XYZ file of C-alpha atoms in Angstrom:
687
model
C -27.911 -7.078 -32.031
C -29.006 -10.868 -32.502
C -31.034 -12.499 -29.771
C -28.833 -14.712 -27.623
C -30.661 -17.760 -26.370
C -27.379 -19.456 -25.029
C -26.234 -16.947 -22.472
C -27.145 -17.563 -18.794
C -27.183 -14.996 -15.896
C -27.291 -15.560 -12.342
C -29.497 -13.781 -9.548
C -26.647 -11.438 -9.035
C -26.512 -10.514 -12.672
C -30.525 -10.008 -12.910
C -30.020 -7.592 -9.847
C -27.512 -5.737 -11.730
C -29.604 -5.339 -14.824
C -32.479 -4.028 -12.892
C -30.691 -2.004 -10.511
C -31.970 -3.790 -7.540
C -30.592 -6.017 -4.687
C -30.559 -9.846 -4.718
C -33.338 -9.956 -2.140
C -35.743 -8.335 -4.693
C -34.796 -10.904 -7.323
C -35.546 -13.737 -4.706
C -39.023 -12.066 -4.089
C -39.825 -11.724 -7.671
C -39.195 -15.694 -8.158
C -41.433 -16.365 -5.304
C -44.292 -13.824 -6.016
C -44.512 -14.014 -9.956
C -45.541 -17.285 -11.346
C -44.500 -16.205 -14.814
C -40.849 -15.464 -13.761
C -38.486 -17.378 -16.188
C -37.337 -20.958 -15.077
C -33.715 -21.762 -14.250
C -31.931 -23.296 -17.228
C -28.794 -24.235 -15.344
C -26.660 -23.684 -12.264
C -27.524 -25.343 -9.000
C -30.432 -25.485 -6.645
C -28.894 -22.980 -4.443
C -27.416 -20.848 -7.220
C -29.573 -21.231 -10.350
C -28.919 -19.438 -13.719
C -31.430 -18.165 -16.202
C -31.528 -17.369 -19.863
C -30.615 -13.814 -20.439
C -32.913 -13.324 -23.238
C -36.123 -14.504 -21.186
C -35.007 -12.382 -18.155
C -34.807 -9.198 -20.343
C -38.138 -9.880 -21.656
C -39.682 -10.434 -18.388
C -38.023 -7.358 -16.975
C -39.406 -5.266 -19.825
C -42.948 -6.693 -19.593
C -42.869 -5.898 -15.839
C -41.699 -2.436 -16.558
C -38.696 -3.018 -14.595
C -36.174 -2.532 -17.367
C -36.121 0.070 -20.103
C -33.070 -0.792 -21.874
C -30.117 -2.881 -21.117
C -26.719 -0.848 -21.612
C -24.642 -2.347 -24.202
C -21.697 -2.997 -21.866
C -23.822 -4.672 -19.227
C -25.374 -6.986 -22.107
C -21.845 -7.741 -23.335
C -20.548 -8.444 -19.900
C -23.546 -10.690 -19.174
C -22.973 -12.702 -22.261
C -19.441 -13.060 -21.406
C -19.930 -14.114 -17.965
C -22.721 -16.621 -18.949
C -20.625 -18.135 -21.856
C -20.805 -22.017 -21.765
C -16.990 -22.434 -22.087
C -16.276 -20.035 -19.071
C -15.706 -16.372 -18.689
C -11.850 -16.638 -19.606
C -12.270 -18.615 -22.714
C -15.057 -16.168 -23.868
C -12.672 -13.285 -23.072
C -9.954 -14.840 -25.099
C -12.403 -15.322 -28.139
C -13.572 -11.665 -27.780
C -10.024 -10.488 -27.768
C -9.266 -12.512 -30.821
C -12.129 -10.881 -32.828
C -11.323 -7.436 -31.352
C -7.695 -7.946 -32.618
C -9.083 -9.030 -35.970
C -11.225 -5.775 -35.812
C -7.949 -3.671 -35.084
C -5.677 -5.181 -37.574
C -7.931 -6.059 -40.475
C -11.091 -3.744 -40.106
C -12.233 -4.350 -43.732
C -11.933 -8.085 -43.167
C -14.225 -7.847 -40.287
C -16.745 -5.717 -42.065
C -17.007 -8.412 -44.754
C -17.227 -11.183 -42.139
C -19.683 -9.344 -39.967
C -22.150 -8.987 -42.903
C -22.333 -12.962 -43.030
C -25.122 -15.069 -41.404
C -24.260 -16.485 -37.976
C -23.769 -19.953 -39.217
C -21.458 -18.990 -42.062
C -19.597 -16.616 -39.831
C -18.848 -19.296 -37.389
C -17.626 -21.445 -40.083
C -15.219 -19.120 -41.792
C -14.138 -16.738 -38.843
C -11.514 -19.278 -37.433
C -9.589 -19.112 -40.648
C -9.329 -15.285 -40.457
C -8.452 -15.389 -36.988
C -5.633 -17.952 -37.539
C -4.044 -15.619 -40.191
C -4.376 -12.564 -37.986
C -2.884 -14.384 -34.822
C -0.115 -15.903 -36.767
C 0.764 -12.483 -38.115
C 0.722 -10.812 -34.920
C 2.106 -13.422 -32.539
C 4.055 -15.863 -34.712
C 4.217 -19.712 -34.081
C 4.180 -21.308 -31.369
C 1.921 -18.802 -29.679
C 0.001 -18.443 -26.349
C -3.251 -17.674 -28.075
C -4.945 -20.554 -29.679
C -7.284 -20.139 -32.585
C -10.956 -21.058 -31.657
C -12.391 -23.990 -33.654
C -15.686 -23.598 -35.565
C -17.495 -25.628 -33.074
C -16.270 -23.150 -30.243
C -17.242 -20.215 -32.266
C -20.873 -21.179 -32.871
C -22.086 -20.338 -29.394
C -19.803 -17.318 -29.295
C -21.173 -15.521 -32.305
C -23.508 -13.305 -30.594
C -21.039 -12.302 -27.990
C -18.331 -11.673 -30.711
C -20.675 -9.545 -32.604
C -21.529 -7.587 -29.546
C -17.803 -7.238 -28.504
C -17.184 -5.372 -31.794
C -20.255 -3.302 -31.356
C -19.002 -2.366 -27.942
C -15.666 -1.292 -29.455
C -17.447 1.142 -31.697
C -19.284 2.464 -28.885
C -16.395 2.842 -26.378
C -13.864 4.311 -29.006
C -12.017 1.018 -30.258
C -11.050 -2.534 -29.748
C -8.428 -1.607 -26.912
C -11.062 0.259 -24.780
C -13.681 -2.719 -25.216
C -11.181 -5.267 -24.148
C -9.809 -3.266 -21.253
C -13.446 -2.746 -20.017
C -14.223 -6.512 -20.232
C -11.000 -7.560 -18.669
C -11.337 -5.073 -15.889
C -14.998 -6.375 -15.089
C -13.541 -9.822 -14.971
C -10.758 -8.965 -12.641
C -12.968 -6.935 -10.420
C -15.513 -10.022 -10.288
C -12.427 -12.420 -9.062
C -10.253 -10.205 -6.920
C -8.713 -13.103 -5.054
C -8.085 -15.293 -8.177
C -5.425 -12.795 -9.490
C -2.457 -11.006 -7.925
C -2.444 -7.538 -9.749
C 0.232 -4.911 -9.973
C -1.594 -1.584 -9.614
C -1.021 0.714 -12.423
C 0.578 3.532 -10.755
C 3.171 1.165 -9.348
C 3.705 -0.327 -12.776
C 4.220 3.072 -14.310
C 6.869 3.730 -11.380
C 8.644 0.526 -12.133
C 8.664 1.196 -15.926
C 10.054 4.680 -15.313
C 12.714 3.446 -12.854
C 13.912 0.842 -15.370
C 14.117 3.711 -18.001
C 16.000 5.946 -15.525
C 18.407 3.144 -14.555
C 19.444 2.363 -18.579
C 22.273 4.152 -20.051
C 21.528 7.543 -21.036
C 20.074 7.740 -24.674
C 19.306 4.072 -24.760
C 15.516 3.614 -25.067
C 13.736 0.492 -23.627
C 13.287 -1.392 -27.006
C 13.180 -4.955 -25.729
C 11.435 -5.522 -22.278
C 10.599 -8.890 -20.657
C 8.224 -9.970 -17.764
C 9.012 -13.487 -16.759
C 5.976 -13.667 -14.539
C 3.549 -11.667 -16.562
C 0.147 -12.188 -14.949
C -2.273 -9.955 -16.856
C 0.485 -7.917 -18.540
C 0.109 -4.700 -16.316
C 3.951 -4.276 -16.140
C 4.495 -4.535 -19.886
C 1.672 -2.458 -20.658
C 3.257 0.425 -18.660
C 6.341 0.529 -21.052
C 5.583 3.375 -23.511
C 7.672 2.995 -26.556
C 8.888 -0.650 -26.775
C 9.527 -2.341 -29.965
C 9.410 -6.026 -28.575
C 7.466 -7.245 -25.483
C 8.192 -10.852 -24.152
C 5.847 -12.182 -21.452
C 5.798 -15.598 -19.832
C 3.294 -17.238 -17.232
C 2.608 -20.593 -16.037
C -1.093 -20.019 -16.576
C -2.055 -20.500 -20.146
C -5.179 -18.435 -19.853
C -3.162 -15.356 -18.450
C -0.569 -15.707 -21.152
C -3.210 -15.612 -23.851
C -5.051 -12.625 -22.158
C -1.604 -10.828 -21.818
C -0.680 -11.404 -25.461
C -4.129 -10.043 -26.660
C -4.036 -7.186 -24.281
C -0.502 -6.033 -25.457
C -1.512 -6.418 -29.057
C -4.375 -4.388 -28.727
C -2.473 -1.635 -26.965
C 0.084 -0.857 -29.221
C 2.294 -2.031 -32.293
C 5.209 -3.645 -30.405
C 6.242 -7.168 -31.473
C 4.552 -9.604 -28.934
C 5.951 -12.800 -27.664
C 3.937 -14.614 -25.044
C 4.669 -18.258 -23.593
C 3.278 -20.625 -21.327
C 5.524 -22.305 -19.029
C 7.270 -22.334 -15.673
C 9.918 -19.524 -16.107
C 12.588 -20.928 -13.706
C 12.158 -24.508 -14.861
C 11.498 -23.953 -18.570
C 12.530 -20.581 -19.648
C 10.918 -19.718 -22.983
C 13.337 -16.996 -24.058
C 16.883 -18.520 -22.937
C 18.770 -16.516 -25.467
C 17.200 -13.122 -24.864
C 19.256 -10.165 -24.080
C 16.806 -7.538 -23.199
C 17.029 -3.791 -22.291
C 14.803 -4.243 -19.179
C 13.100 -6.819 -17.055
C 10.086 -5.845 -15.078
C 8.736 -8.423 -12.621
C 6.333 -8.874 -9.883
C 7.378 -12.693 -8.970
C 5.477 -14.874 -6.774
C 6.477 -14.533 -3.156
C 7.548 -17.258 -0.543
C 7.380 -20.123 -3.121
C 9.027 -23.342 -1.825
C 8.502 -25.496 -4.968
C 10.493 -23.320 -7.315
C 12.641 -25.980 -8.428
C 15.529 -25.920 -6.070
C 16.399 -29.530 -6.405
C 16.536 -29.823 -10.252
C 18.146 -26.551 -10.765
C 21.220 -26.856 -8.645
C 23.675 -26.376 -11.400
C 21.745 -23.842 -13.507
C 23.904 -21.300 -15.195
C 21.642 -18.399 -14.106
C 23.022 -18.688 -10.562
C 25.991 -16.242 -11.118
C 25.672 -14.863 -7.531
C 25.194 -17.943 -5.714
C 22.699 -20.867 -5.603
C 19.586 -19.588 -3.755
C 18.397 -21.542 -0.893
C 15.039 -23.225 -0.863
C 13.419 -20.360 1.020
C 14.934 -17.907 -1.241
C 12.795 -18.285 -4.440
C 12.849 -14.375 -4.887
C 16.530 -14.403 -5.289
C 16.177 -16.958 -7.968
C 13.888 -14.443 -9.805
C 16.572 -11.822 -9.174
C 19.185 -13.823 -10.885
C 17.009 -14.857 -13.817
C 16.140 -11.282 -14.398
C 19.870 -10.444 -14.540
C 20.462 -13.402 -16.813
C 17.988 -12.056 -19.388
C 19.552 -8.551 -19.653
C 22.012 -7.177 -21.992
C 25.160 -5.395 -20.583
C 24.076 -2.312 -18.690
C 20.333 -3.618 -19.012
C 18.096 -2.551 -16.115
C 15.791 -4.621 -13.947
C 13.146 -3.706 -11.448
C 11.574 -6.168 -9.361
C 8.852 -6.055 -6.612
C 9.966 -7.914 -3.530
C 8.729 -8.883 -0.029
C 10.680 -6.958 2.593
C 12.057 -10.175 4.229
C 14.373 -10.716 1.156
C 16.338 -7.837 2.319
C 17.263 -9.332 5.518
C 16.858 -13.138 5.568
C 20.132 -14.756 6.864
C 19.788 -17.383 4.037
C 20.292 -14.918 1.419
C 23.112 -12.748 2.793
C 25.832 -14.325 0.602
C 24.014 -13.632 -2.606
C 22.943 -10.090 -1.458
C 26.615 -9.493 -0.726
C 27.735 -10.664 -4.224
C 24.940 -8.472 -5.898
C 26.626 -5.585 -4.115
C 30.136 -6.373 -4.674
C 29.696 -6.732 -8.410
C 27.477 -3.601 -8.711
C 24.437 -5.559 -9.695
C 22.129 -4.128 -7.118
C 21.810 -0.351 -7.516
C 18.737 0.670 -5.299
C 16.457 -0.679 -2.713
C 12.981 1.225 -2.338
C 10.795 0.716 0.543
C 7.027 1.411 -0.405
C 4.303 2.166 1.897
C 1.936 -0.440 3.078
C -0.955 -0.801 0.616
C 1.333 -0.201 -2.645
C 0.543 -3.661 -3.962
C -0.792 -7.057 -2.612
C -0.236 -8.270 -0.052
C -1.599 -4.693 1.032
C -0.691 -5.198 4.682
C 2.997 -5.325 3.968
C 5.361 -2.426 2.942
C 7.035 -4.170 -0.038
C 10.436 -3.174 -1.839
C 11.602 -2.357 -5.291
C 14.960 -3.678 -6.281
C 16.645 -1.960 -8.970
C 19.342 -3.893 -10.622
C 21.806 -3.336 -13.601
C 23.813 -6.120 -15.406
C 27.284 -5.331 -14.844
C 29.858 -5.328 -17.718
C 32.928 -7.379 -17.567
C 35.379 -4.194 -17.507
C 33.307 -1.767 -15.732
C 34.059 -0.753 -12.093
C 31.232 -1.412 -9.776
C 29.575 1.611 -8.188
C 30.968 2.468 -4.665
C 27.394 3.297 -3.429
C 23.926 1.858 -3.163
C 20.816 3.978 -3.041
C 18.189 3.487 -0.288
C 14.819 5.141 -0.244
C 12.047 4.894 2.292
C 8.701 6.343 1.395
C 6.727 4.978 4.250
C 6.909 8.435 5.943
C 5.172 10.039 2.934
C 1.728 8.486 3.676
C -0.319 9.807 6.427
C -1.528 7.501 9.043
C -5.108 8.246 8.366
C -5.229 6.850 4.767
C -3.138 3.943 3.652
C -5.602 3.011 1.064
C -5.246 6.370 -0.483
C -1.501 6.620 -1.520
C -0.163 9.794 -2.906
C 1.309 8.262 -6.077
C 2.478 11.507 -7.658
C 4.492 12.237 -4.515
C 5.938 8.610 -4.303
C 6.924 8.882 -7.808
C 8.563 12.277 -7.620
C 10.474 11.302 -4.449
C 11.815 7.921 -5.898
C 12.820 9.467 -9.287
C 14.441 12.392 -7.678
C 16.355 10.326 -5.421
C 17.532 8.023 -8.191
C 18.569 11.133 -10.088
C 20.409 12.536 -7.089
C 18.350 15.608 -6.775
C 18.808 15.737 -2.865
C 15.986 15.068 -0.398
C 16.101 14.537 3.358
C 18.270 11.712 4.695
C 15.204 10.390 6.450
C 13.807 9.553 2.919
C 16.835 8.724 0.693
C 20.493 8.136 1.138
C 23.394 6.675 -0.980
C 25.350 4.372 1.239
C 28.932 3.191 0.589
C 28.830 -0.560 -0.371
C 31.547 -1.289 2.281
C 29.323 -0.280 4.952
C 26.664 -2.884 3.805
C 28.875 -5.750 3.698
C 28.795 -6.879 7.410
C 27.750 -10.238 8.732
C 23.954 -9.562 8.058
C 24.128 -7.801 4.874
C 20.778 -6.303 5.865
C 19.438 -4.188 2.923
C 16.209 -2.871 4.611
C 16.278 0.825 3.895
C 15.118 1.997 7.329
C 18.489 0.655 8.714
C 20.395 3.396 6.885
C 18.224 6.354 6.885
C 18.088 8.940 9.591
C 14.888 8.535 11.472
C 12.994 11.695 12.421
C 11.884 12.435 15.987
C 9.190 9.653 16.194
C 7.066 11.625 18.691
C 7.660 14.924 17.556
C 9.704 17.839 19.104
C 9.054 19.150 22.507
C 7.321 22.257 21.095
C 4.939 20.082 18.848
C 4.098 18.065 21.853
C 3.188 20.900 23.883
C 0.946 22.094 21.087
C -0.825 18.665 21.172
C -1.177 19.060 24.921
C -2.689 22.414 24.547
C -5.304 21.022 21.936
C -5.977 18.178 24.343
C -6.848 20.682 27.115
C -9.001 22.608 24.966
C -10.942 19.477 23.661
C -11.343 18.278 27.038
C -12.993 21.620 28.323
C -15.168 21.547 25.162
C -16.345 17.851 25.853
C -17.101 18.724 29.268
C -19.437 21.552 28.108
C -21.137 19.279 25.425
C -21.882 16.420 28.027
C -25.772 15.995 27.775
C -28.025 15.531 30.680
C -30.639 12.793 30.313
C -34.356 14.042 30.922
C -37.052 11.402 31.752
C -39.545 10.705 29.001
C -43.176 11.918 29.497
C -45.036 10.590 26.412
C -46.109 7.013 25.961
C -45.703 4.699 22.878
C -45.571 6.419 19.531
C -46.670 4.970 16.252
C -43.821 3.541 14.091
C -43.087 3.342 10.445
C -40.189 1.557 8.670
C -37.516 2.918 6.429
C -39.169 0.446 3.709
C -42.461 2.148 3.956
C -40.814 5.639 3.737
C -38.984 4.744 0.610
C -42.165 3.343 -0.918
C -43.928 6.585 -0.331
C -40.981 8.662 -1.788
C -39.999 10.377 1.712
C -36.583 9.105 1.128
C -34.396 7.126 -1.459
C -32.188 4.226 -0.927
C -28.993 3.622 -2.658
C -26.282 0.917 -2.245
C -22.425 1.739 -2.432
C -19.504 -0.126 -3.907
C -19.938 0.451 -7.527
C -18.423 2.987 -9.924
C -15.062 3.829 -11.533
C -13.249 7.034 -12.045
C -12.761 8.821 -15.277
C -9.305 9.656 -16.479
C -7.860 12.598 -14.512
C -10.660 12.356 -11.712
C -9.647 12.007 -8.202
C -12.886 11.055 -6.409
C -12.635 10.156 -2.767
C -14.642 7.379 -1.474
C -16.215 7.363 1.957
C -15.305 4.023 3.203
C -17.034 1.603 5.938
C -14.067 2.412 8.181
C -14.580 6.208 7.645
C -18.204 5.867 8.743
C -17.408 3.843 11.784
C -14.537 5.972 12.855
C -15.984 9.415 11.857
C -12.917 10.089 9.605
C -12.658 11.848 6.388
C -13.256 9.967 3.033
C -10.000 8.002 2.648
C -10.560 5.662 -0.395
C -10.259 6.256 -3.983
C -12.229 5.057 -7.004
C -10.428 2.540 -9.400
C -9.866 3.534 -12.850
C -12.153 2.466 -15.686
C -10.763 -1.006 -15.548
C -8.873 -2.426 -12.300
C -6.062 -3.277 -14.595
C -5.483 0.204 -16.102
C -6.660 2.966 -18.442
C -8.688 2.579 -21.498
C -11.970 1.498 -20.294
C -14.893 4.046 -19.675
C -15.954 5.245 -16.249
C -18.987 3.753 -14.422
C -21.073 6.279 -12.441
C -20.440 6.032 -8.630
C -23.098 6.901 -6.078
C -21.999 10.335 -4.767
C -23.144 11.541 -1.270
C -24.660 14.755 -0.910
C -25.135 16.914 2.370
C -27.912 15.711 4.451
C -27.735 12.109 3.297
C -27.588 9.412 6.011
C -25.022 6.528 5.502
C -25.333 3.323 7.419
C -22.979 0.328 7.498
C -24.798 -2.841 6.685
C -22.150 -5.478 8.117
C -20.849 -6.018 11.600
C -23.722 -5.620 13.890
C -23.005 -2.034 15.151
C -25.504 0.781 15.522
C -23.909 3.563 13.512
C -25.540 6.304 11.181
C -23.712 9.117 9.907
C -25.177 12.434 8.493
C -23.123 13.693 5.549
C -21.860 17.349 5.962
C -20.619 19.832 3.387
C -16.966 18.630 3.843
C -17.972 14.970 2.878
C -20.401 15.784 0.132
C -19.232 14.687 -3.392
C -17.322 11.570 -2.160
C -18.431 8.180 -3.656
C -20.281 5.697 -1.367
C -18.007 2.751 -0.468
C -18.643 -0.819 -0.119
C -20.987 -2.389 2.468
C -22.762 1.063 2.893
C -26.329 2.011 2.396
C -27.269 5.492 1.656
C -30.672 6.989 2.792
C -31.526 10.398 1.043
C -34.552 11.824 2.924
C -36.925 14.503 1.374
C -36.223 17.562 3.611
C -39.940 18.453 3.341
C -40.868 15.233 5.005
C -37.947 14.054 6.994
C -35.237 15.576 9.186
C -31.928 13.889 8.423
C -30.559 14.053 12.159
C -33.971 12.798 13.353
C -33.735 9.882 10.920
C -30.002 9.002 11.795
C -30.619 9.305 15.487
C -33.484 6.644 15.649
C -31.511 4.363 13.140
C -28.836 4.243 15.887
C -30.956 2.765 18.372
C -29.665 -0.617 19.712
C -32.881 -2.406 19.883
C -33.942 -0.995 16.508
C -30.696 -2.375 14.817
C -31.199 -5.787 16.671
C -34.782 -6.356 15.389
C -33.646 -5.290 11.694
C -30.443 -7.596 11.658
C -29.894 -11.289 10.442
C -27.245 -13.418 11.666
C -25.024 -15.763 9.649
C -22.277 -18.134 11.107
C -19.643 -15.366 10.697
C -21.374 -12.018 10.170
C -24.322 -9.870 11.027
C -26.129 -8.086 8.227
C -28.412 -5.134 8.699
C -31.703 -4.828 6.571
C -31.943 -1.045 6.461
C -35.733 -1.233 5.188
C -36.673 -2.924 8.397
C -35.415 -0.087 10.758
C -38.102 1.627 12.436
C -38.721 5.398 13.593
C -41.771 7.158 14.994
C -44.300 8.998 12.869
C -43.790 12.735 14.015
C -44.596 16.165 12.544
C -41.639 17.810 11.037
C -41.281 20.321 13.884
C -41.245 17.591 16.422
C -38.513 15.673 14.126
C -36.342 18.808 14.160
C -36.400 19.070 18.021
C -35.450 15.465 18.366
C -32.850 16.012 15.369
C -31.346 18.918 17.348
C -30.590 16.697 20.413
C -29.173 13.956 18.065
C -26.988 16.466 16.462
C -25.720 17.587 19.886
C -24.900 14.036 20.813
C -23.027 13.632 17.538
C -20.948 16.611 18.367
C -20.163 15.431 21.946
C -19.182 11.989 20.427
C -16.927 13.483 18.022
C -15.254 15.610 20.569
C -14.625 12.475 22.731
C -12.987 10.737 19.683
C -10.794 13.884 19.157
C -9.761 13.894 22.815
C -8.880 10.149 22.600
C -6.740 10.608 19.427
C -4.865 13.639 20.929
C -4.430 11.740 24.278
C -2.866 8.718 22.344
C -0.658 11.011 20.341
C 0.525 12.829 23.456
C 1.278 9.678 25.232
C 3.073 7.956 22.610
C 5.024 11.051 21.592
C 6.222 11.328 25.205
C 7.193 7.651 25.174
C 9.101 8.144 21.950
C 10.655 11.551 22.922
C 11.932 10.113 26.205
C 13.325 6.998 24.364
C 15.194 8.827 21.525
C 16.228 11.855 23.756
C 14.174 14.585 21.921
C 12.395 15.361 25.336
C 13.884 15.513 28.910
C 11.977 14.233 31.919
C 9.910 16.862 33.560
């Protein structure tokens, strides 16, 4: 791979290259006079030449070899034109590599200067053949190509390593999305798959989804979920997203791709389209959607949406772009089902048979994750067809256990929703087909929970009696575990720090939050909340790329029995010893793992002293809004292993007492709320 003198890397990037924290990079800059000087950035956030940093790390013995994927990502992130522009340029070359491999082989053999000169012509031919004119992907100019040549060569090399251009682009796109989580609103891949399957199920039997459109395409996740389309149409207001979507879809399959940049409601790029399906995750609660200038638009067949009903404008746009009997599936905020300002449009959608189903998803299914969003399934009615007499309502919130809303059972959700659509039964607390005439009241409230039979909220009387019995048993056990304090007899003890123990090899330190899952793997994640609450691992690893399959997995940090896990944010004094049931889970964000050598350190002794309030206070630093724990500064006494184990046994007993108290509190809350609910809904009688 050619040397790259133009790519810059930040302190965070250096830390990733060397496998250390940012504090270590700051220390290197202060202590080593030969550390490379900044070449860009700002005084508070400088950037450095990647080549100089790699050479310095090798000279210091801190870097054996930079993985290809990490090097390509650093080149991408440090590109002078910006990460997105570099990602588009890399995608163009990867598409050339996919569509015309022999042409790239010949071009790749040229010197860098000559390659930068002739590459735009080859890209223009490839992009025009794939996307037509006009198109969302602009051909880079020779002047733009010159600084990108090392990156472009590296991207093709990465494709060879990862298994193809699609896999390389998915990896790079996934890293970019992971690095900018607040910049993009993504539809999780399992939800995108469910929406595509619902659209296929709603289409007439035997008709494939050949032509599919997403009028708010984002990064293209919904269209990528359609398996056998022949033509995909995407539109987005952001030109960068439109270009990334076009390249992503073109690298994913052989469908005809048409992507456009414009405001869909104000300037529809495909006004004459009659698609088989529309999939859409529209922007929510948008006031400036074009209410004033679109008052007489022909798309408002079901009524002119109020200024506060932008989502109903998207619903009618989707119906307008369908052929007769074509299906649309839209992700909607729950308020759209019940706002008074939209009741007339909802009523007309029902009367004319356009709205076929409303599916309530659990909270956490898609951003914003704290709200239980809805799926609306619509079909464009034909002129002589009789509207269906019923509308399907599905509520999947009850399928998610209260303990883990960030670990959704997508397989169960998918089966429940598709079975309900197919009419394969199910409990009336989950799915029910409601006569349209019952829905057309003054409110036209389409919230599924209103029409489904609610199960007893607190449980039956025998179930509550069982909770009471468990509570009695737990309280007796708690009383038996209650410790008795014994006055100390010894004086001050010599202390050491976690940092010193790590330097001598008595323990290892690892930081959580990185890693992705391989295809088919279901690795649980021990989250910060799990450690604080004493719960089981409730998180899940993202796929090879945040946006979908195709990218290789990165190895997470897996916890083992006897490890000690400490949260580093928040200012609490918590340390958890990993047991056999938790072993094998991945370490989550904002957690530090300490892996003691059993021949030198007892894990319960270590965890117990790490929980000391004064110990945590002296090892913490304070910012304006948060407290951060420097685990290396935590102290513990120097004791023989036998004395450590004696202390550790007491600390373990305290942990068992603490867990019994937690269980008693949970059971008590469950019993109290269950009795409130039972008395309120009549499932139990006053005693």
